Amino acid sequence: MTAPTFILSPSLLSADFSRLADELAALEEAGLTWVHLDVMDGQFVPNITFGPPVIASMRRKSRLYFDTHLMIERPERYLSAFRDAGSDLICVHAEATVHLERAVAEIARLGAAPAVALNPATPLSMVEYLLPQLDMVLVMTVNPGFGGQSFIPFTMDKIKALAAMRRERDLSFRIQVDGGVSPDNTAALVAAGADVLVSGSAFFGHPPYKERLDVFHAAAATRAT
Ligand code: DX5
Ligand code: ZN
């Protein structure tokens, strides 16, 4: 049996913000292809991080795939700003807008990959009609706002249910998981159907990055517990 494959998208929230260009270069050097950018507005979530100007500056320093997770109220106000800044994928929360289909269509029209995130308590039904339009669904495995929180166990069933929906409807969107992801739950997450694993503290807290990436890949090849 071949080892299951997944993309690791390191959450820059746990990187050293005073050395962003160096951190991005170190990720590329270590063989990473994606980077997860957590945008927080102090409204949708209690925390505040960064916005389009910082992303535009990083874009000039990096060829990584910019996986942009917008934890902001009414994200439709800023979609073109994030696309202009250089986001490759733009993920909006289903809970953050009353016009989710319009936001998804707008992301696609701007030429970015559209994705929708669901908080742990938000049912899959919020997104099921939109699945054919999506490149990715982000199943939050913690309540968003901070790095370093513990994985919420019931979200594992949600990932499995979403993967079953994808199979039954013969769709090809990616399933991303975010929050409390570590080598300890990597095998179970990949077995459940996750294709993109976001990791902040369990990745950046353990340099060098190449070795840490190898640890995640080795974990995926073990049997899920
Ligand atoms: C949480 C963010 C995550 C966070 C994950 O609100 O969306 O991307 O950085 O951090 P860890 O991996 O430490 O749980
Ligand atoms: Zn995130």
XYZ file of N, CA and C and ligand atoms in Angstrom:
690
model
N 0.839 -1.196 0.000
C 0.000 0.000 0.000
C 0.876 1.248 0.000
N 0.565 2.195 -0.862
C 1.370 3.431 -0.870
C 0.911 4.354 0.254
N 1.860 5.174 0.728
C 1.541 6.089 1.829
C 0.512 7.113 1.358
N -0.466 7.428 2.193
C -1.453 8.430 1.798
C -0.806 9.793 1.620
N -1.304 10.547 0.678
C -0.678 11.849 0.419
C -1.564 12.971 0.947
N -0.919 14.046 1.330
C -1.633 15.236 1.773
C -0.697 16.423 1.589
N -1.276 17.607 1.625
C -0.491 18.840 1.579
C -0.439 19.392 2.996
N 0.739 19.771 3.454
C 0.849 20.459 4.740
C 0.905 21.963 4.467
N -0.039 22.683 5.059
C -0.082 24.141 4.886
C 0.238 24.777 6.241
N 1.488 25.203 6.448
C 1.874 25.735 7.758
C 1.177 27.071 8.031
N 0.604 27.197 9.221
C -0.077 28.441 9.582
C 0.936 29.461 10.077
N 1.064 30.528 9.305
C 2.055 31.565 9.584
C 1.816 32.266 10.928
N 0.615 32.054 11.483
C 0.285 32.634 12.792
C 1.315 32.240 13.852
N 1.915 31.082 13.705
C 2.896 30.626 14.699
C 4.339 30.929 14.280
N 4.510 31.656 13.177
C 5.872 32.010 12.738
C 6.336 33.265 13.477
N 7.570 33.656 13.239
C 8.122 34.882 13.831
C 7.745 36.058 12.916
N 6.784 36.874 13.357
C 6.266 37.964 12.516
C 7.315 39.045 12.227
N 8.399 39.072 13.000
C 9.434 40.081 12.729
C 10.369 39.640 11.599
N 10.183 38.374 11.136
C 11.092 37.842 10.107
C 10.294 37.104 9.034
N 9.213 37.718 8.553
C 8.310 36.986 7.655
C 8.989 36.529 6.368
N 9.800 37.388 5.766
C 10.451 37.001 4.505
C 11.377 35.798 4.732
N 12.100 35.805 5.849
C 12.997 34.675 6.157
C 12.192 33.401 6.386
N 11.081 33.534 7.088
C 10.255 32.360 7.373
C 9.717 31.755 6.071
N 9.256 32.627 5.161
C 8.727 32.137 3.884
C 9.827 31.431 3.091
N 11.019 32.020 3.097
C 12.140 31.412 2.370
C 12.486 30.053 2.992
N 12.444 29.980 4.322
C 12.768 28.716 4.994
C 11.736 27.634 4.661
N 10.484 28.034 4.511
C 9.448 27.051 4.150
C 9.720 26.499 2.750
N 9.992 27.399 1.807
C 10.260 26.955 0.434
C 11.477 26.040 0.389
N 12.497 26.458 1.104
C 13.736 25.682 1.182
C 13.490 24.276 1.723
N 12.553 24.169 2.662
C 12.253 22.878 3.298
C 11.331 22.012 2.438
N 10.858 22.545 1.307
C 10.035 21.737 0.413
C 8.543 21.942 0.583
N 8.143 22.918 1.393
C 6.716 23.220 1.513
C 6.256 23.938 0.238
N 4.985 23.754 -0.128
C 4.466 24.422 -1.320
C 3.336 25.395 -0.993
N 2.693 25.205 0.158
C 1.595 26.079 0.581
C 1.990 26.816 1.860
N 1.349 27.970 2.088
C 1.422 28.617 3.396
C 0.016 29.131 3.724
N -0.383 28.932 4.968
C -1.736 29.278 5.415
C -1.701 30.640 6.119
N -2.478 31.580 5.597
C -2.458 32.954 6.100
C -3.752 33.243 6.855
N -3.657 33.403 8.161
C -4.826 33.599 9.021
C -5.112 35.085 9.198
N -6.183 35.533 8.558
C -6.567 36.945 8.632
C -7.712 37.078 9.636
N -7.495 37.863 10.694
C -8.502 38.007 11.763
C -8.800 39.481 11.992
N -10.096 39.778 12.225
C -10.530 41.182 12.259
C -10.950 41.698 13.637
N -10.849 40.873 14.680
C -11.287 41.333 16.000
C -12.799 41.415 16.147
N -13.540 40.940 15.128
C -15.012 40.932 15.173
C -15.532 39.512 15.025
N -15.198 38.902 13.907
C -15.616 37.503 13.707
C -14.928 36.601 14.724
N -13.689 36.939 15.034
C -12.918 36.240 16.077
C -12.314 37.321 16.990
N -11.949 36.962 18.206
C -11.472 37.994 19.138
C -10.103 38.581 18.784
N -9.342 37.894 17.982
C -7.962 38.276 17.710
C -7.854 39.143 16.442
N -6.763 39.868 16.308
C -6.486 40.672 15.100
C -5.098 40.277 14.590
N -4.962 40.061 13.279
C -3.637 39.697 12.747
C -3.174 40.693 11.692
N -3.336 40.356 10.433
C -2.808 41.215 9.359
C -3.798 41.208 8.200
N -3.552 42.096 7.240
C -4.464 42.216 6.102
C -3.724 42.315 4.785
N -4.401 42.841 3.741
C -3.825 42.843 2.392
C -2.437 43.471 2.266
N -2.108 44.582 2.954
C -0.759 45.143 2.724
C 0.367 44.189 3.111
N 0.186 43.476 4.220
C 1.221 42.522 4.653
C 1.310 41.364 3.657
N 0.153 40.907 3.178
C 0.155 39.812 2.193
C 0.836 40.272 0.894
N 0.555 41.493 0.469
C 1.196 42.015 -0.757
C 2.715 42.065 -0.591
N 3.183 42.449 0.590
C 4.636 42.489 0.840
C 5.227 41.086 0.790
N 4.514 40.138 1.366
C 5.008 38.749 1.360
C 5.010 38.182 -0.060
N 3.994 38.588 -0.842
C 3.889 38.087 -2.218
C 5.147 38.402 -3.029
N 5.754 39.567 -2.726
C 6.964 39.964 -3.454
C 8.169 39.109 -3.077
N 8.053 38.365 -1.970
C 9.192 37.583 -1.474
C 9.013 36.086 -1.650
N 7.860 35.637 -2.159
C 7.588 34.204 -2.093
C 6.781 33.695 -3.276
N 7.084 32.444 -3.654
C 6.301 31.793 -4.695
C 5.354 30.751 -4.112
N 5.287 30.635 -2.791
C 4.393 29.668 -2.155
C 2.934 29.944 -2.543
N 2.128 28.901 -2.475
C 0.690 29.028 -2.723
C 0.065 29.678 -1.491
N -0.504 30.863 -1.670
C -1.058 31.626 -0.542
C -2.496 31.191 -0.256
N -2.623 30.385 0.768
C -3.889 29.793 1.226
C -4.439 30.739 2.308
N -5.389 31.582 1.915
C -5.792 32.710 2.762
C -7.112 32.425 3.474
N -7.041 32.321 4.783
C -8.197 31.976 5.620
C -8.734 33.264 6.238
N -9.860 33.726 5.698
C -10.421 35.002 6.171
C -11.367 34.767 7.337
N -10.935 35.151 8.517
C -11.813 35.098 9.695
C -12.274 36.519 9.960
N -13.083 37.016 9.009
C -13.547 38.406 9.080
C -15.033 38.475 8.756
N -15.721 39.415 9.385
C -17.141 39.653 9.116
C -17.321 40.232 7.710
N -18.356 39.801 7.045
C -18.692 40.281 5.695
C -17.454 40.355 4.790
N -16.856 39.217 4.536
C -15.616 39.180 3.754
C -15.782 39.715 2.330
N -17.039 39.753 1.853
C -17.273 40.244 0.484
C -16.713 41.650 0.276
N -16.549 42.399 1.347
C -16.031 43.773 1.233
C -14.561 43.809 0.820
N -13.851 42.687 1.012
C -12.392 42.722 0.851
C -11.837 41.694 -0.139
N -12.725 40.990 -0.855
C -12.229 39.896 -1.701
C -11.254 40.392 -2.763
N -11.578 41.494 -3.432
C -10.664 41.960 -4.487
C -9.358 42.462 -3.878
N -9.412 43.034 -2.678
C -8.166 43.500 -2.029
C -7.244 42.314 -1.735
N -7.814 41.209 -1.279
C -6.963 40.040 -1.004
C -6.452 39.408 -2.292
N -7.289 39.391 -3.314
C -6.827 38.848 -4.598
C -5.712 39.733 -5.179
N -5.902 41.036 -5.132
C -4.869 41.957 -5.636
C -3.571 41.818 -4.840
N -3.693 41.512 -3.562
C -2.498 41.362 -2.721
C -1.709 40.106 -3.076
N -2.376 39.152 -3.766
C -1.651 37.959 -4.202
C -2.138 36.646 -3.613
N -3.314 36.641 -3.022
C -3.863 35.378 -2.504
C -4.203 34.456 -3.664
N -3.788 33.187 -3.563
C -4.116 32.184 -4.591
C -5.456 31.528 -4.302
N -5.680 31.261 -3.037
C -6.941 30.657 -2.590
C -7.523 31.601 -1.547
N -8.832 31.795 -1.614
C -9.488 32.651 -0.622
C -10.624 31.857 0.014
N -10.538 31.736 1.327
C -11.507 30.940 2.081
C -12.321 31.868 2.976
N -13.646 31.825 2.806
C -14.529 32.652 3.633
C -15.320 31.747 4.569
N -15.684 32.269 5.725
C -16.492 31.491 6.669
C -17.965 31.569 6.302
N -18.642 30.414 6.335
C -20.080 30.371 6.048
C -20.857 31.227 7.049
N -20.325 31.354 8.267
C -21.041 32.091 9.320
C -20.858 33.606 9.190
N -19.947 34.036 8.315
C -19.543 35.444 8.299
C -20.267 36.279 7.249
N -21.059 35.622 6.394
C -21.768 36.367 5.349
C -23.155 35.761 5.125
N -24.128 36.610 4.832
C -25.463 36.076 4.517
C -25.583 35.779 3.019
N -24.578 36.154 2.230
C -24.620 35.900 0.787
C -23.417 35.055 0.387
N -23.419 33.834 0.898
C -22.246 32.974 0.712
C -22.009 32.626 -0.758
N -23.072 32.313 -1.477
C -22.913 31.949 -2.897
C -22.309 33.111 -3.681
N -22.757 34.301 -3.374
C -22.235 35.472 -4.084
C -20.729 35.650 -3.802
N -20.351 35.440 -2.554
C -18.928 35.588 -2.197
C -18.084 34.538 -2.924
N -18.584 33.307 -2.975
C -17.853 32.229 -3.651
C -17.722 32.527 -5.148
N -18.803 32.963 -5.752
C -18.774 33.284 -7.191
C -17.800 34.431 -7.461
N -17.755 35.382 -6.553
C -16.861 36.539 -6.720
C -15.391 36.116 -6.627
N -15.086 35.222 -5.704
C -13.698 34.732 -5.580
C -13.279 34.073 -6.898
N -14.162 33.241 -7.450
C -13.847 32.562 -8.709
C -13.690 33.579 -9.842
N -14.572 34.576 -9.865
C -14.499 35.604 -10.914
C -13.178 36.375 -10.853
N -12.657 36.541 -9.647
C -11.380 37.242 -9.465
C -10.182 36.377 -9.854
N -10.442 35.094 -10.126
C -9.360 34.204 -10.568
C -8.652 33.484 -9.443
N -9.215 33.515 -8.228
C -8.644 32.757 -7.108
C -9.457 31.482 -6.907
N -8.900 30.559 -6.138
C -9.612 29.320 -5.822
C -10.575 29.595 -4.666
N -11.871 29.286 -4.853
C -12.834 29.572 -3.797
C -12.936 28.432 -2.773
N -12.978 28.829 -1.486
C -13.128 27.845 -0.418
C -14.053 28.412 0.650
N -14.692 27.497 1.377
C -15.576 27.892 2.482
C -15.155 27.155 3.735
N -15.115 27.895 4.860
C -14.775 27.309 6.160
C -16.021 27.178 7.012
N -16.048 26.114 7.814
C -17.157 25.876 8.747
C -16.605 25.764 10.158
N -17.151 26.543 11.082
C -16.779 26.402 12.488
C -17.197 25.017 12.986
N -16.626 24.569 14.095
C -16.953 23.215 14.569
C -18.452 22.953 14.708
N -19.228 23.910 15.201
C -20.649 23.661 15.444
C -21.530 23.896 14.220
N -20.951 24.327 13.118
C -21.736 24.610 11.898
C -21.922 23.335 11.082
N -23.178 23.007 10.745
C -23.420 21.751 10.010
C -22.954 21.806 8.548
N -22.691 20.636 8.007
C -22.269 20.544 6.599
C -23.349 21.051 5.655
N -24.608 20.989 6.102
C -25.703 21.430 5.223
C -25.540 22.895 4.803
N -24.806 23.678 5.577
C -24.561 25.082 5.216
C -23.869 25.213 3.866
N -23.146 24.175 3.470
C -22.300 24.308 2.283
C -22.654 23.284 1.189
N -23.597 22.377 1.489
C -23.743 21.248 0.557
C -24.181 21.660 -0.845
N -25.008 22.676 -0.974
C -25.433 23.079 -2.324
C -24.306 23.744 -3.112
N -23.312 24.241 -2.395
C -22.220 24.969 -3.052
C -21.046 24.075 -3.434
N -21.074 22.836 -2.985
C -19.889 21.978 -3.158
C -19.345 21.939 -4.591
N -20.208 21.871 -5.627
C -19.648 21.818 -6.995
C -18.865 23.078 -7.374
N -19.102 24.185 -6.670
C -18.414 25.441 -7.002
C -17.112 25.636 -6.227
N -16.813 24.721 -5.316
C -15.692 24.954 -4.403
C -14.446 24.158 -4.760
N -13.293 24.793 -4.557
C -12.016 24.083 -4.666
C -11.671 23.381 -3.361
N -12.235 23.917 -2.263
C -11.856 23.357 -0.967
C -12.913 23.700 0.077
N -13.088 22.786 1.024
C -13.897 23.067 2.215
C -12.971 22.945 3.413
N -12.992 23.967 4.264
C -12.168 23.950 5.474
C -13.046 23.551 6.658
N -12.757 22.388 7.212
C -13.455 21.936 8.421
C -12.614 22.400 9.616
N -13.118 23.392 10.337
C -12.377 23.875 11.514
C -12.440 22.810 12.605
N -11.276 22.508 13.142
C -11.208 21.476 14.179
C -10.940 22.098 15.561
N -10.924 23.445 15.596
C -11.001 24.224 16.847
C -11.913 25.411 16.527
N -12.343 26.127 17.562
C -13.024 27.404 17.309
C -11.958 28.417 16.926
N -12.140 29.100 15.788
C -11.051 29.933 15.279
C -10.742 31.129 16.175
N -9.524 31.626 16.061
C -9.130 32.827 16.808
C -7.708 32.776 17.324
N -7.253 31.588 17.660
C -5.924 31.477 18.269
C -5.243 30.184 17.830
N -3.901 30.241 17.811
C -3.136 29.016 17.605
C -3.018 28.264 18.924
N -2.557 27.031 18.844
C -2.226 26.275 20.050
C -3.397 25.713 20.828
N -4.596 25.628 20.230
C -5.750 25.060 20.938
C -5.833 23.547 20.691
N -6.648 22.873 21.514
C -6.780 21.412 21.368
C -7.814 21.041 20.317
N -7.493 20.030 19.557
C -8.376 19.441 18.541
C -9.714 19.017 19.181
N -10.822 19.371 18.533
C -12.146 18.986 19.050
C -12.540 17.645 18.420
N -12.654 16.579 19.227
C -12.797 15.219 18.664
C -13.992 15.015 17.723
N -15.168 15.628 18.007
C -16.323 15.317 17.147
C -16.148 15.790 15.710
N -15.174 16.665 15.465
C -14.982 17.147 14.094
C -14.484 16.032 13.169
N -13.956 14.971 13.769
C -13.490 13.837 12.955
C -14.674 13.231 12.179
N -15.835 13.115 12.835
C -17.027 12.569 12.163
C -17.484 13.495 11.028
N -17.300 14.774 11.243
C -17.710 15.745 10.217
C -16.834 15.597 8.964
N -15.545 15.398 9.178
C -14.625 15.198 8.048
C -15.035 13.942 7.273
N -15.350 12.880 8.009
C -15.753 11.621 7.353
C -17.051 11.810 6.572
N -17.985 12.526 7.160
C -19.271 12.749 6.473
C -19.076 13.580 5.206
N -18.191 14.549 5.264
C -17.920 15.389 4.083
C -17.220 14.565 3.000
N -16.304 13.720 3.408
C -15.608 12.855 2.435
C -16.605 11.895 1.776
N -17.573 11.415 2.547
C -18.592 10.508 1.991
C -19.454 11.253 0.966
N -19.797 12.491 1.295
C -20.585 13.327 0.378
C -19.833 13.540 -0.938
N -18.536 13.769 -0.810
C -17.687 13.993 -1.994
C -17.671 12.748 -2.885
N -17.530 11.586 -2.247
C -17.529 10.316 -3.004
C -18.864 10.102 -3.690
N -19.955 10.235 -2.919
C -21.290 9.946 -3.452
C -21.640 10.866 -4.620
N -21.185 12.086 -4.552
C -21.537 13.054 -5.607
C -20.441 13.186 -6.661
N -19.416 12.370 -6.516
C -18.331 12.344 -7.495
C -17.728 13.738 -7.714
N -17.439 14.412 -6.616
C -16.860 15.755 -6.675
C -15.381 15.686 -6.314
N -14.674 16.821 -6.528
C -13.216 16.748 -6.356
C -12.647 17.861 -5.474
N -13.512 18.576 -4.726
C -12.984 19.625 -3.845
C -12.053 19.000 -2.800
N -11.090 19.807 -2.346
C -10.199 19.337 -1.284
C -10.857 19.532 0.073
N -10.463 18.713 1.019
C -10.906 18.884 2.404
C -9.692 19.315 3.225
N -9.842 20.487 3.855
C -8.761 21.026 4.693
C -9.197 20.975 6.154
N -8.246 20.725 7.028
C -8.526 20.756 8.469
C -7.562 21.736 9.123
N -8.052 22.411 10.171
C -7.283 23.519 10.762
C -7.596 23.623 12.252
N -6.555 23.438 13.061
C -6.684 23.611 14.499
C -6.331 22.352 15.263
N -5.269 22.434 16.052
C -4.884 21.283 16.865
C -4.352 20.113 16.060
N -3.876 20.383 14.842
C -3.334 19.308 13.997
C -1.866 19.075 14.380
N -1.485 17.802 14.508
C -0.107 17.466 14.882
C 0.216 16.084 14.302
N 1.464 15.646 14.402
C 1.770 14.290 13.926
C 0.916 13.224 14.632
N 0.460 13.508 15.849
C -0.337 12.514 16.587
C -1.685 12.216 15.944
N -2.313 13.202 15.316
C -3.617 12.929 14.695
C -3.569 12.950 13.162
N -2.384 13.084 12.601
C -2.252 13.156 11.139
C -2.797 11.909 10.439
N -2.434 10.736 10.922
C -2.884 9.502 10.244
C -4.411 9.402 10.274
N -5.006 9.728 11.411
C -6.469 9.640 11.522
C -7.151 10.663 10.623
N -6.582 11.852 10.530
C -7.183 12.898 9.695
C -7.111 12.528 8.215
N -5.979 12.026 7.807
C -5.820 11.642 6.396
C -6.723 10.447 6.080
N -6.804 9.507 6.997
C -7.696 8.349 6.786
C -9.154 8.792 6.713
N -9.507 9.834 7.453
C -10.888 10.332 7.440
C -11.227 11.045 6.137
N -10.198 11.486 5.403
C -10.448 12.129 4.109
C -9.828 13.503 3.943
N -9.048 13.965 4.927
C -8.426 15.295 4.812
C -7.290 15.266 3.792
N -7.243 16.308 2.941
C -6.188 16.409 1.911
C -5.189 17.505 2.225
N -5.632 18.512 2.981
C -4.755 19.634 3.322
C -4.797 19.810 4.834
N -3.640 19.658 5.455
C -3.539 19.789 6.906
C -2.865 21.121 7.228
N -3.576 21.952 7.997
C -2.973 23.202 8.471
C -2.335 22.913 9.822
N -1.116 23.392 9.993
C -0.496 23.240 11.314
C 0.296 24.491 11.657
N 0.012 25.031 12.841
C 0.722 26.218 13.320
C 1.747 25.839 14.360
N 1.300 25.738 15.614
C 2.236 25.508 16.726
C 2.982 24.177 16.604
N 2.294 23.135 16.131
C 2.964 21.822 16.053
C 3.967 21.762 14.903
N 3.944 22.774 14.036
C 4.930 22.833 12.952
C 6.046 23.822 13.294
N 5.687 25.097 13.474
C 6.719 26.134 13.667
C 7.472 25.976 14.987
N 6.846 25.312 15.944
C 7.505 25.119 17.245
C 8.600 24.065 17.219
N 8.785 23.406 16.061
C 9.734 22.288 15.993
C 10.645 22.361 14.781
N 11.477 23.408 14.691
C 12.422 23.451 13.573
C 13.490 22.362 13.746
N 14.256 22.044 12.708
C 14.176 22.594 11.350
C 12.942 22.088 10.586
N 12.465 22.920 9.659
C 11.184 22.659 9.010
C 11.189 21.423 8.111
N 12.324 21.168 7.454
C 12.379 19.991 6.565
C 12.158 18.713 7.383
N 12.846 18.628 8.523
C 12.700 17.458 9.396
C 11.277 17.363 9.925
N 10.698 18.499 10.249
C 9.340 18.480 10.800
C 8.339 18.018 9.740
N 8.530 18.461 8.506
C 7.667 18.004 7.410
C 7.781 16.485 7.265
N 9.002 15.982 7.370
C 9.208 14.528 7.284
C 8.470 13.796 8.406
N 8.454 14.394 9.592
C 7.752 13.766 10.727
C 6.252 13.654 10.422
N 5.671 14.695 9.856
C 4.247 14.638 9.479
C 4.022 13.559 8.417
N 4.900 13.497 7.429
C 4.709 12.497 6.370
C 4.865 11.078 6.918
N 5.827 10.900 7.805
C 6.017 9.567 8.405
C 4.791 9.205 9.240
N 4.226 10.199 9.934
C 3.039 9.943 10.766
C 1.863 9.503 9.891
N 1.731 10.109 8.714
C 0.608 9.758 7.829
C 0.718 8.327 7.342
N 1.930 7.824 7.265
C 2.147 6.469 6.742
C 1.886 5.407 7.815
N 1.714 5.835 9.072
C 1.417 4.849 10.126
C -0.081 4.596 10.130
N -0.474 3.547 10.838
C -1.895 3.225 10.868
C -2.643 4.197 11.789
N -3.816 4.665 11.320
C -4.582 5.630 12.124
C -4.985 5.024 13.458
N -4.858 5.837 14.532
C -5.294 5.339 15.848
C -6.539 6.071 16.299
C -7.044 29.246 14.257
C -6.337 29.419 12.941
C -5.352 28.367 12.694
C -4.240 28.298 13.711
C -3.873 26.870 13.891
O -7.977 30.233 14.406
O -7.280 29.409 11.879
O -4.846 28.360 11.373
O -3.124 29.053 13.399
O -2.943 26.770 14.908
P -2.585 25.400 15.604
O -2.078 24.468 14.556
O -1.531 25.800 16.601
O -3.837 24.890 16.270
Zn -6.529 29.062 9.804
